[in-house]
């Protein structure tokens, strides 16, 4: 890359927010999301939010739950989900219920997992989310293989699913270990007025830099590295 990666991000209209500590990273991301939700609530009387699971978001979720909002008018779903019921330890729904506990029961919750089959659950969730388009805020994460949501490198349909014009809003996919997943597609994720990516640590920074020169089929996060994305980065991992 002849230009610096920072210059490439600027040229693409991608905002960069760097914080000095994991605590500041979580607080800053929570403040950004809460402000965007307030703006949506003031403009349209409701707000539509899609959040990621995993271990990394826990401090952010706890910080977000402390914000005073009209939570009854916030619609919440997941960016992706493992195809397991919410009583299982690996469930992202379980994670959100636990760490957004002070406000979760006030939200309008739309699960991805329904318990029929991955394919049928994707159809059911997609039909429900059709009324939510466009989303107001989506918070993405990224794996060391460059995946985001449950859109993994090398999946047969990943290029199609990453497109803003993807036919479905939700798809049934397989993780690298062949476990079934449910994921929002590019049709839903690209619709969001505020698109945020939260990453921490030097390893993920290097993956991100590499993604600027890679095809989305090989590094799915590459499909989102353009405006209106805002990247929240902390050099230290929690």
PDB file of C-alpha atoms in Angstrom:
ATOM      1  CA  UNK A   1       0.000   0.000   0.000  1.00  0.00           C
ATOM      2  CA  UNK A   2       1.614   3.214  -1.182  1.00  0.00           C
ATOM      3  CA  UNK A   3      -0.491   5.457   1.022  1.00  0.00           C
ATOM      4  CA  UNK A   4      -0.812   5.052   4.765  1.00  0.00           C
ATOM      5  CA  UNK A   5      -3.781   3.057   5.975  1.00  0.00           C
ATOM      6  CA  UNK A   6      -4.999   6.131   7.867  1.00  0.00           C
ATOM      7  CA  UNK A   7      -5.049   8.076   4.598  1.00  0.00           C
ATOM      8  CA  UNK A   8      -6.987   5.292   2.869  1.00  0.00           C
ATOM      9  CA  UNK A   9      -9.620   5.315   5.615  1.00  0.00           C
ATOM     10  CA  UNK A  10      -9.926   9.103   5.371  1.00  0.00           C
ATOM     11  CA  UNK A  11     -10.334   8.925   1.602  1.00  0.00           C
ATOM     12  CA  UNK A  12     -13.112   6.383   2.048  1.00  0.00           C
ATOM     13  CA  UNK A  13     -14.863   8.605   4.581  1.00  0.00           C
ATOM     14  CA  UNK A  14     -14.300   6.210   7.486  1.00  0.00           C
ATOM     15  CA  UNK A  15     -14.119   7.902  10.899  1.00  0.00           C
ATOM     16  CA  UNK A  16     -11.453   6.733  13.382  1.00  0.00           C
ATOM     17  CA  UNK A  17     -11.925   6.980  17.148  1.00  0.00           C
ATOM     18  CA  UNK A  18      -9.021   5.737  19.272  1.00  0.00           C
ATOM     19  CA  UNK A  19      -9.158   5.460  23.043  1.00  0.00           C
ATOM     20  CA  UNK A  20      -6.368   4.881  25.525  1.00  0.00           C
ATOM     21  CA  UNK A  21      -7.923   2.179  27.710  1.00  0.00           C
ATOM     22  CA  UNK A  22     -10.516  -0.609  27.484  1.00  0.00           C
ATOM     23  CA  UNK A  23     -12.712   1.260  29.971  1.00  0.00           C
ATOM     24  CA  UNK A  24     -12.619   4.431  27.876  1.00  0.00           C
ATOM     25  CA  UNK A  25     -13.290   2.347  24.758  1.00  0.00           C
ATOM     26  CA  UNK A  26     -16.431   0.834  26.280  1.00  0.00           C
ATOM     27  CA  UNK A  27     -17.678   4.142  27.650  1.00  0.00           C
ATOM     28  CA  UNK A  28     -17.021   6.016  24.414  1.00  0.00           C
ATOM     29  CA  UNK A  29     -18.784   3.425  22.293  1.00  0.00           C
ATOM     30  CA  UNK A  30     -21.756   3.394  24.675  1.00  0.00           C
ATOM     31  CA  UNK A  31     -22.000   7.185  24.542  1.00  0.00           C
ATOM     32  CA  UNK A  32     -21.894   7.122  20.730  1.00  0.00           C
ATOM     33  CA  UNK A  33     -24.641   4.500  20.512  1.00  0.00           C
ATOM     34  CA  UNK A  34     -26.803   6.218  23.131  1.00  0.00           C
ATOM     35  CA  UNK A  35     -26.491   9.559  21.315  1.00  0.00           C
ATOM     36  CA  UNK A  36     -27.479   7.954  18.009  1.00  0.00           C
ATOM     37  CA  UNK A  37     -30.480   6.292  19.660  1.00  0.00           C
ATOM     38  CA  UNK A  38     -31.565   9.607  21.169  1.00  0.00           C
ATOM     39  CA  UNK A  39     -31.339  11.248  17.748  1.00  0.00           C
ATOM     40  CA  UNK A  40     -33.477   8.506  16.203  1.00  0.00           C
ATOM     41  CA  UNK A  41     -36.012   8.724  19.026  1.00  0.00           C
ATOM     42  CA  UNK A  42     -36.254  12.493  18.656  1.00  0.00           C
ATOM     43  CA  UNK A  43     -36.650  12.254  14.858  1.00  0.00           C
ATOM     44  CA  UNK A  44     -38.938   9.251  14.468  1.00  0.00           C
ATOM     45  CA  UNK A  45     -40.194   8.256  17.906  1.00  0.00           C
ATOM     46  CA  UNK A  46     -38.386   4.912  17.815  1.00  0.00           C
ATOM     47  CA  UNK A  47     -34.863   3.559  17.362  1.00  0.00           C
ATOM     48  CA  UNK A  48     -33.667   0.334  15.732  1.00  0.00           C
ATOM     49  CA  UNK A  49     -30.443  -1.211  17.008  1.00  0.00           C
ATOM     50  CA  UNK A  50     -28.453  -4.332  16.110  1.00  0.00           C
ATOM     51  CA  UNK A  51     -25.658  -5.457  18.448  1.00  0.00           C
ATOM     52  CA  UNK A  52     -22.896  -8.041  18.284  1.00  0.00           C
ATOM     53  CA  UNK A  53     -22.246 -10.784  20.807  1.00  0.00           C
ATOM     54  CA  UNK A  54     -19.069 -12.435  22.047  1.00  0.00           C
ATOM     55  CA  UNK A  55     -16.888 -11.584  25.038  1.00  0.00           C
ATOM     56  CA  UNK A  56     -15.479  -8.269  23.818  1.00  0.00           C
ATOM     57  CA  UNK A  57     -18.744  -6.266  23.993  1.00  0.00           C
ATOM     58  CA  UNK A  58     -19.505  -7.009  27.658  1.00  0.00           C
ATOM     59  CA  UNK A  59     -18.095  -3.739  29.153  1.00  0.00           C
ATOM     60  CA  UNK A  60     -19.779  -1.755  26.370  1.00  0.00           C
ATOM     61  CA  UNK A  61     -23.137  -3.436  27.020  1.00  0.00           C
ATOM     62  CA  UNK A  62     -22.889  -2.728  30.725  1.00  0.00           C
ATOM     63  CA  UNK A  63     -22.063   0.917  30.013  1.00  0.00           C
ATOM     64  CA  UNK A  64     -24.898   1.255  27.517  1.00  0.00           C
ATOM     65  CA  UNK A  65     -27.421  -0.073  30.037  1.00  0.00           C
ATOM     66  CA  UNK A  66     -26.551   2.836  32.346  1.00  0.00           C
ATOM     67  CA  UNK A  67     -27.783   5.458  29.879  1.00  0.00           C
ATOM     68  CA  UNK A  68     -31.139   7.076  30.457  1.00  0.00           C
ATOM     69  CA  UNK A  69     -33.221   6.594  27.317  1.00  0.00           C
ATOM     70  CA  UNK A  70     -36.807   5.916  26.331  1.00  0.00           C
ATOM     71  CA  UNK A  71     -35.904   2.234  26.142  1.00  0.00           C
ATOM     72  CA  UNK A  72     -39.549   1.236  25.565  1.00  0.00           C
ATOM     73  CA  UNK A  73     -39.241   2.740  22.084  1.00  0.00           C
ATOM     74  CA  UNK A  74     -35.952   1.002  21.215  1.00  0.00           C
ATOM     75  CA  UNK A  75     -36.078  -2.073  18.989  1.00  0.00           C
ATOM     76  CA  UNK A  76     -33.152  -4.444  19.497  1.00  0.00           C
ATOM     77  CA  UNK A  77     -31.868  -7.417  17.568  1.00  0.00           C
ATOM     78  CA  UNK A  78     -28.562  -9.216  17.081  1.00  0.00           C
ATOM     79  CA  UNK A  79     -26.067  -8.841  14.267  1.00  0.00           C
ATOM     80  CA  UNK A  80     -25.643 -12.617  14.453  1.00  0.00           C
ATOM     81  CA  UNK A  81     -26.450 -15.587  16.645  1.00  0.00           C
ATOM     82  CA  UNK A  82     -25.334 -19.142  17.212  1.00  0.00           C
ATOM     83  CA  UNK A  83     -28.147 -21.577  16.512  1.00  0.00           C
ATOM     84  CA  UNK A  84     -28.677 -22.438  20.153  1.00  0.00           C
ATOM     85  CA  UNK A  85     -31.426 -21.589  22.606  1.00  0.00           C
ATOM     86  CA  UNK A  86     -31.024 -18.670  24.965  1.00  0.00           C
ATOM     87  CA  UNK A  87     -30.382 -20.934  27.957  1.00  0.00           C
ATOM     88  CA  UNK A  88     -27.100 -22.130  26.436  1.00  0.00           C
ATOM     89  CA  UNK A  89     -23.801 -20.505  27.528  1.00  0.00           C
ATOM     90  CA  UNK A  90     -22.777 -19.646  23.964  1.00  0.00           C
ATOM     91  CA  UNK A  91     -26.032 -17.835  23.141  1.00  0.00           C
ATOM     92  CA  UNK A  92     -25.639 -14.187  22.185  1.00  0.00           C
ATOM     93  CA  UNK A  93     -29.196 -13.545  23.311  1.00  0.00           C
ATOM     94  CA  UNK A  94     -28.245 -14.806  26.750  1.00  0.00           C
ATOM     95  CA  UNK A  95     -25.282 -12.415  26.730  1.00  0.00           C
ATOM     96  CA  UNK A  96     -27.466  -9.410  25.923  1.00  0.00           C
ATOM     97  CA  UNK A  97     -30.111 -10.358  28.468  1.00  0.00           C
ATOM     98  CA  UNK A  98     -27.467 -10.625  31.174  1.00  0.00           C
ATOM     99  CA  UNK A  99     -25.422  -7.508  30.460  1.00  0.00           C
ATOM    100  CA  UNK A 100     -28.301  -5.243  29.408  1.00  0.00           C
ATOM    101  CA  UNK A 101     -30.368  -6.581  32.296  1.00  0.00           C
ATOM    102  CA  UNK A 102     -31.351  -3.167  33.755  1.00  0.00           C
ATOM    103  CA  UNK A 103     -33.125  -2.212  30.506  1.00  0.00           C
ATOM    104  CA  UNK A 104     -33.636  -5.419  28.542  1.00  0.00           C
ATOM    105  CA  UNK A 105     -37.228  -6.082  29.575  1.00  0.00           C
ATOM    106  CA  UNK A 106     -38.193  -2.576  28.461  1.00  0.00           C
ATOM    107  CA  UNK A 107     -36.899  -3.092  24.909  1.00  0.00           C
ATOM    108  CA  UNK A 108     -38.729  -4.457  21.885  1.00  0.00           C
ATOM    109  CA  UNK A 109     -36.628  -7.593  21.385  1.00  0.00           C
ATOM    110  CA  UNK A 110     -36.406  -9.509  18.104  1.00  0.00           C
ATOM    111  CA  UNK A 111     -34.498 -12.795  18.456  1.00  0.00           C
ATOM    112  CA  UNK A 112     -32.829 -14.495  15.506  1.00  0.00           C
ATOM    113  CA  UNK A 113     -33.006 -17.996  17.008  1.00  0.00           C
ATOM    114  CA  UNK A 114     -36.537 -19.437  16.923  1.00  0.00           C
ATOM    115  CA  UNK A 115     -35.828 -23.158  17.307  1.00  0.00           C
ATOM    116  CA  UNK A 116     -37.335 -24.447  14.042  1.00  0.00           C
ATOM    117  CA  UNK A 117     -34.253 -24.888  11.840  1.00  0.00           C
ATOM    118  CA  UNK A 118     -31.468 -22.477  10.843  1.00  0.00           C
ATOM    119  CA  UNK A 119     -32.997 -21.951   7.393  1.00  0.00           C
ATOM    120  CA  UNK A 120     -36.542 -21.456   8.698  1.00  0.00           C
ATOM    121  CA  UNK A 121     -35.397 -19.225  11.544  1.00  0.00           C
ATOM    122  CA  UNK A 122     -33.556 -17.021   9.022  1.00  0.00           C
ATOM    123  CA  UNK A 123     -36.783 -16.644   7.028  1.00  0.00           C
ATOM    124  CA  UNK A 124     -38.808 -15.857  10.156  1.00  0.00           C
ATOM    125  CA  UNK A 125     -36.319 -13.299  11.490  1.00  0.00           C
ATOM    126  CA  UNK A 126     -35.926 -11.711   8.074  1.00  0.00           C
ATOM    127  CA  UNK A 127     -39.679 -11.260   7.716  1.00  0.00           C
ATOM    128  CA  UNK A 128     -39.883  -9.601  11.139  1.00  0.00           C
ATOM    129  CA  UNK A 129     -36.912  -7.331  10.428  1.00  0.00           C
ATOM    130  CA  UNK A 130     -38.335  -6.187   7.099  1.00  0.00           C
ATOM    131  CA  UNK A 131     -40.453  -3.702   9.064  1.00  0.00           C
ATOM    132  CA  UNK A 132     -37.303  -2.394  10.793  1.00  0.00           C
ATOM    133  CA  UNK A 133     -35.546  -1.187   7.669  1.00  0.00           C
ATOM    134  CA  UNK A 134     -33.489   0.905   7.698  1.00  0.00           C
ATOM    135  CA  UNK A 135     -31.718   0.248  10.993  1.00  0.00           C
ATOM    136  CA  UNK A 136     -30.549   3.251  12.979  1.00  0.00           C
ATOM    137  CA  UNK A 137     -27.405   1.790  14.554  1.00  0.00           C
ATOM    138  CA  UNK A 138     -25.404  -1.365  14.003  1.00  0.00           C
ATOM    139  CA  UNK A 139     -22.353  -2.316  16.066  1.00  0.00           C
ATOM    140  CA  UNK A 140     -20.049  -4.777  14.320  1.00  0.00           C
ATOM    141  CA  UNK A 141     -17.113  -6.788  15.579  1.00  0.00           C
ATOM    142  CA  UNK A 142     -14.335  -8.498  13.644  1.00  0.00           C
ATOM    143  CA  UNK A 143     -12.496 -11.794  13.981  1.00  0.00           C
ATOM    144  CA  UNK A 144      -8.840 -12.452  13.289  1.00  0.00           C
ATOM    145  CA  UNK A 145      -9.863 -14.126  10.034  1.00  0.00           C
ATOM    146  CA  UNK A 146     -11.584 -10.914   8.940  1.00  0.00           C
ATOM    147  CA  UNK A 147     -15.117 -12.175   9.479  1.00  0.00           C
ATOM    148  CA  UNK A 148     -17.836  -9.888  10.742  1.00  0.00           C
ATOM    149  CA  UNK A 149     -21.278 -10.880  11.986  1.00  0.00           C
ATOM    150  CA  UNK A 150     -21.389 -14.579  10.982  1.00  0.00           C
ATOM    151  CA  UNK A 151     -20.152 -13.833   7.485  1.00  0.00           C
ATOM    152  CA  UNK A 152     -17.001 -15.909   7.173  1.00  0.00           C
ATOM    153  CA  UNK A 153     -14.279 -16.049   4.500  1.00  0.00           C
ATOM    154  CA  UNK A 154     -14.777 -18.723   1.895  1.00  0.00           C
ATOM    155  CA  UNK A 155     -18.488 -19.323   2.464  1.00  0.00           C
ATOM    156  CA  UNK A 156     -20.073 -20.206  -0.915  1.00  0.00           C
ATOM    157  CA  UNK A 157     -22.550 -17.304  -0.777  1.00  0.00           C
ATOM    158  CA  UNK A 158     -20.579 -14.795   1.270  1.00  0.00           C
ATOM    159  CA  UNK A 159     -20.061 -12.331  -1.601  1.00  0.00           C
ATOM    160  CA  UNK A 160     -23.803 -12.304  -2.243  1.00  0.00           C
ATOM    161  CA  UNK A 161     -24.714 -11.993   1.443  1.00  0.00           C
ATOM    162  CA  UNK A 162     -22.356  -9.019   1.912  1.00  0.00           C
ATOM    163  CA  UNK A 163     -24.056  -6.942  -0.772  1.00  0.00           C
ATOM    164  CA  UNK A 164     -26.431  -4.096   0.128  1.00  0.00           C
ATOM    165  CA  UNK A 165     -28.814  -5.687  -2.337  1.00  0.00           C
ATOM    166  CA  UNK A 166     -28.690  -9.177  -0.809  1.00  0.00           C
ATOM    167  CA  UNK A 167     -32.062 -10.814  -1.252  1.00  0.00           C
ATOM    168  CA  UNK A 168     -32.530 -11.862   2.368  1.00  0.00           C
ATOM    169  CA  UNK A 169     -32.135  -9.767   5.510  1.00  0.00           C
ATOM    170  CA  UNK A 170     -31.079 -12.797   7.555  1.00  0.00           C
ATOM    171  CA  UNK A 171     -29.221 -15.917   6.432  1.00  0.00           C
ATOM    172  CA  UNK A 172     -28.300 -19.298   7.860  1.00  0.00           C
ATOM    173  CA  UNK A 173     -24.536 -19.776   7.731  1.00  0.00           C
ATOM    174  CA  UNK A 174     -21.829 -22.060   9.076  1.00  0.00           C
ATOM    175  CA  UNK A 175     -18.912 -20.928  11.230  1.00  0.00           C
ATOM    176  CA  UNK A 176     -15.368 -22.132  10.572  1.00  0.00           C
ATOM    177  CA  UNK A 177     -16.021 -25.080  12.912  1.00  0.00           C
ATOM    178  CA  UNK A 178     -19.187 -25.928  10.926  1.00  0.00           C
ATOM    179  CA  UNK A 179     -21.510 -24.893  13.752  1.00  0.00           C
ATOM    180  CA  UNK A 180     -24.769 -23.347  12.499  1.00  0.00           C
ATOM    181  CA  UNK A 181     -25.227 -19.604  12.760  1.00  0.00           C
ATOM    182  CA  UNK A 182     -27.792 -16.976  11.887  1.00  0.00           C
ATOM    183  CA  UNK A 183     -26.592 -13.635  10.585  1.00  0.00           C
ATOM    184  CA  UNK A 184     -27.896 -10.359   9.282  1.00  0.00           C
ATOM    185  CA  UNK A 185     -26.786  -9.846   5.696  1.00  0.00           C
ATOM    186  CA  UNK A 186     -25.429  -6.786   3.950  1.00  0.00           C
ATOM    187  CA  UNK A 187     -28.984  -5.774   3.090  1.00  0.00           C
ATOM    188  CA  UNK A 188     -29.681  -5.156   6.773  1.00  0.00           C
ATOM    189  CA  UNK A 189     -26.212  -4.107   7.931  1.00  0.00           C
ATOM    190  CA  UNK A 190     -25.536  -1.588   5.151  1.00  0.00           C
ATOM    191  CA  UNK A 191     -28.959  -0.029   5.755  1.00  0.00           C
ATOM    192  CA  UNK A 192     -27.912   1.357   9.148  1.00  0.00           C
ATOM    193  CA  UNK A 193     -27.601   5.110   9.391  1.00  0.00           C
ATOM    194  CA  UNK A 194     -24.784   4.700  11.935  1.00  0.00           C
ATOM    195  CA  UNK A 195     -22.388   1.823  11.307  1.00  0.00           C
ATOM    196  CA  UNK A 196     -19.834   1.218  14.052  1.00  0.00           C
ATOM    197  CA  UNK A 197     -16.972  -1.265  14.225  1.00  0.00           C
ATOM    198  CA  UNK A 198     -15.394  -1.964  17.631  1.00  0.00           C
ATOM    199  CA  UNK A 199     -11.959  -3.620  17.724  1.00  0.00           C
ATOM    200  CA  UNK A 200      -9.083  -3.842  20.194  1.00  0.00           C
ATOM    201  CA  UNK A 201      -5.448  -4.910  20.089  1.00  0.00           C
ATOM    202  CA  UNK A 202      -2.587  -4.859  17.606  1.00  0.00           C
ATOM    203  CA  UNK A 203      -3.545  -8.170  15.976  1.00  0.00           C
ATOM    204  CA  UNK A 204      -6.958  -6.932  14.945  1.00  0.00           C
ATOM    205  CA  UNK A 205      -5.506  -3.634  13.787  1.00  0.00           C
ATOM    206  CA  UNK A 206      -3.218  -5.525  11.419  1.00  0.00           C
ATOM    207  CA  UNK A 207      -6.160  -7.578  10.138  1.00  0.00           C
ATOM    208  CA  UNK A 208      -8.062  -4.355   9.523  1.00  0.00           C
ATOM    209  CA  UNK A 209      -5.152  -2.779   7.656  1.00  0.00           C
ATOM    210  CA  UNK A 210      -4.809  -5.890   5.516  1.00  0.00           C
ATOM    211  CA  UNK A 211      -8.527  -5.836   4.758  1.00  0.00           C
ATOM    212  CA  UNK A 212      -8.120  -2.523   2.932  1.00  0.00           C
ATOM    213  CA  UNK A 213      -6.450  -4.424   0.088  1.00  0.00           C
ATOM    214  CA  UNK A 214      -8.459  -7.643   0.179  1.00  0.00           C
ATOM    215  CA  UNK A 215     -11.680  -8.772  -1.475  1.00  0.00           C
ATOM    216  CA  UNK A 216     -14.760  -9.139   0.743  1.00  0.00           C
ATOM    217  CA  UNK A 217     -15.090 -12.834  -0.156  1.00  0.00           C
ATOM    218  CA  UNK A 218     -11.675 -13.424   1.430  1.00  0.00           C
ATOM    219  CA  UNK A 219     -12.040 -10.866   4.243  1.00  0.00           C
ATOM    220  CA  UNK A 220     -15.701  -9.982   4.809  1.00  0.00           C
ATOM    221  CA  UNK A 221     -15.051  -6.878   6.928  1.00  0.00           C
ATOM    222  CA  UNK A 222     -13.642  -5.311   3.747  1.00  0.00           C
ATOM    223  CA  UNK A 223     -17.215  -4.855   2.509  1.00  0.00           C
ATOM    224  CA  UNK A 224     -17.844  -2.299   5.272  1.00  0.00           C
ATOM    225  CA  UNK A 225     -14.629  -0.238   5.166  1.00  0.00           C
ATOM    226  CA  UNK A 226     -16.216   2.834   3.659  1.00  0.00           C
ATOM    227  CA  UNK A 227     -18.517   5.664   4.716  1.00  0.00           C
ATOM    228  CA  UNK A 228     -20.540   5.817   6.911  1.00  0.00           C
ATOM    229  CA  UNK A 229     -18.444   3.400   8.995  1.00  0.00           C
ATOM    230  CA  UNK A 230     -16.954   4.676  12.260  1.00  0.00           C
ATOM    231  CA  UNK A 231     -14.189   2.554  13.790  1.00  0.00           C
ATOM    232  CA  UNK A 232     -13.691   2.564  17.560  1.00  0.00           C
ATOM    233  CA  UNK A 233     -10.255   1.199  18.388  1.00  0.00           C
ATOM    234  CA  UNK A 234      -8.345   0.565  21.601  1.00  0.00           C
ATOM    235  CA  UNK A 235      -4.694  -0.594  21.432  1.00  0.00           C
ATOM    236  CA  UNK A 236      -5.102  -2.642  24.623  1.00  0.00           C
ATOM    237  CA  UNK A 237      -7.444  -5.575  24.924  1.00  0.00           C
ATOM    238  CA  UNK A 238      -9.577  -5.858  28.042  1.00  0.00           C
TER     239      UNK A 238
END
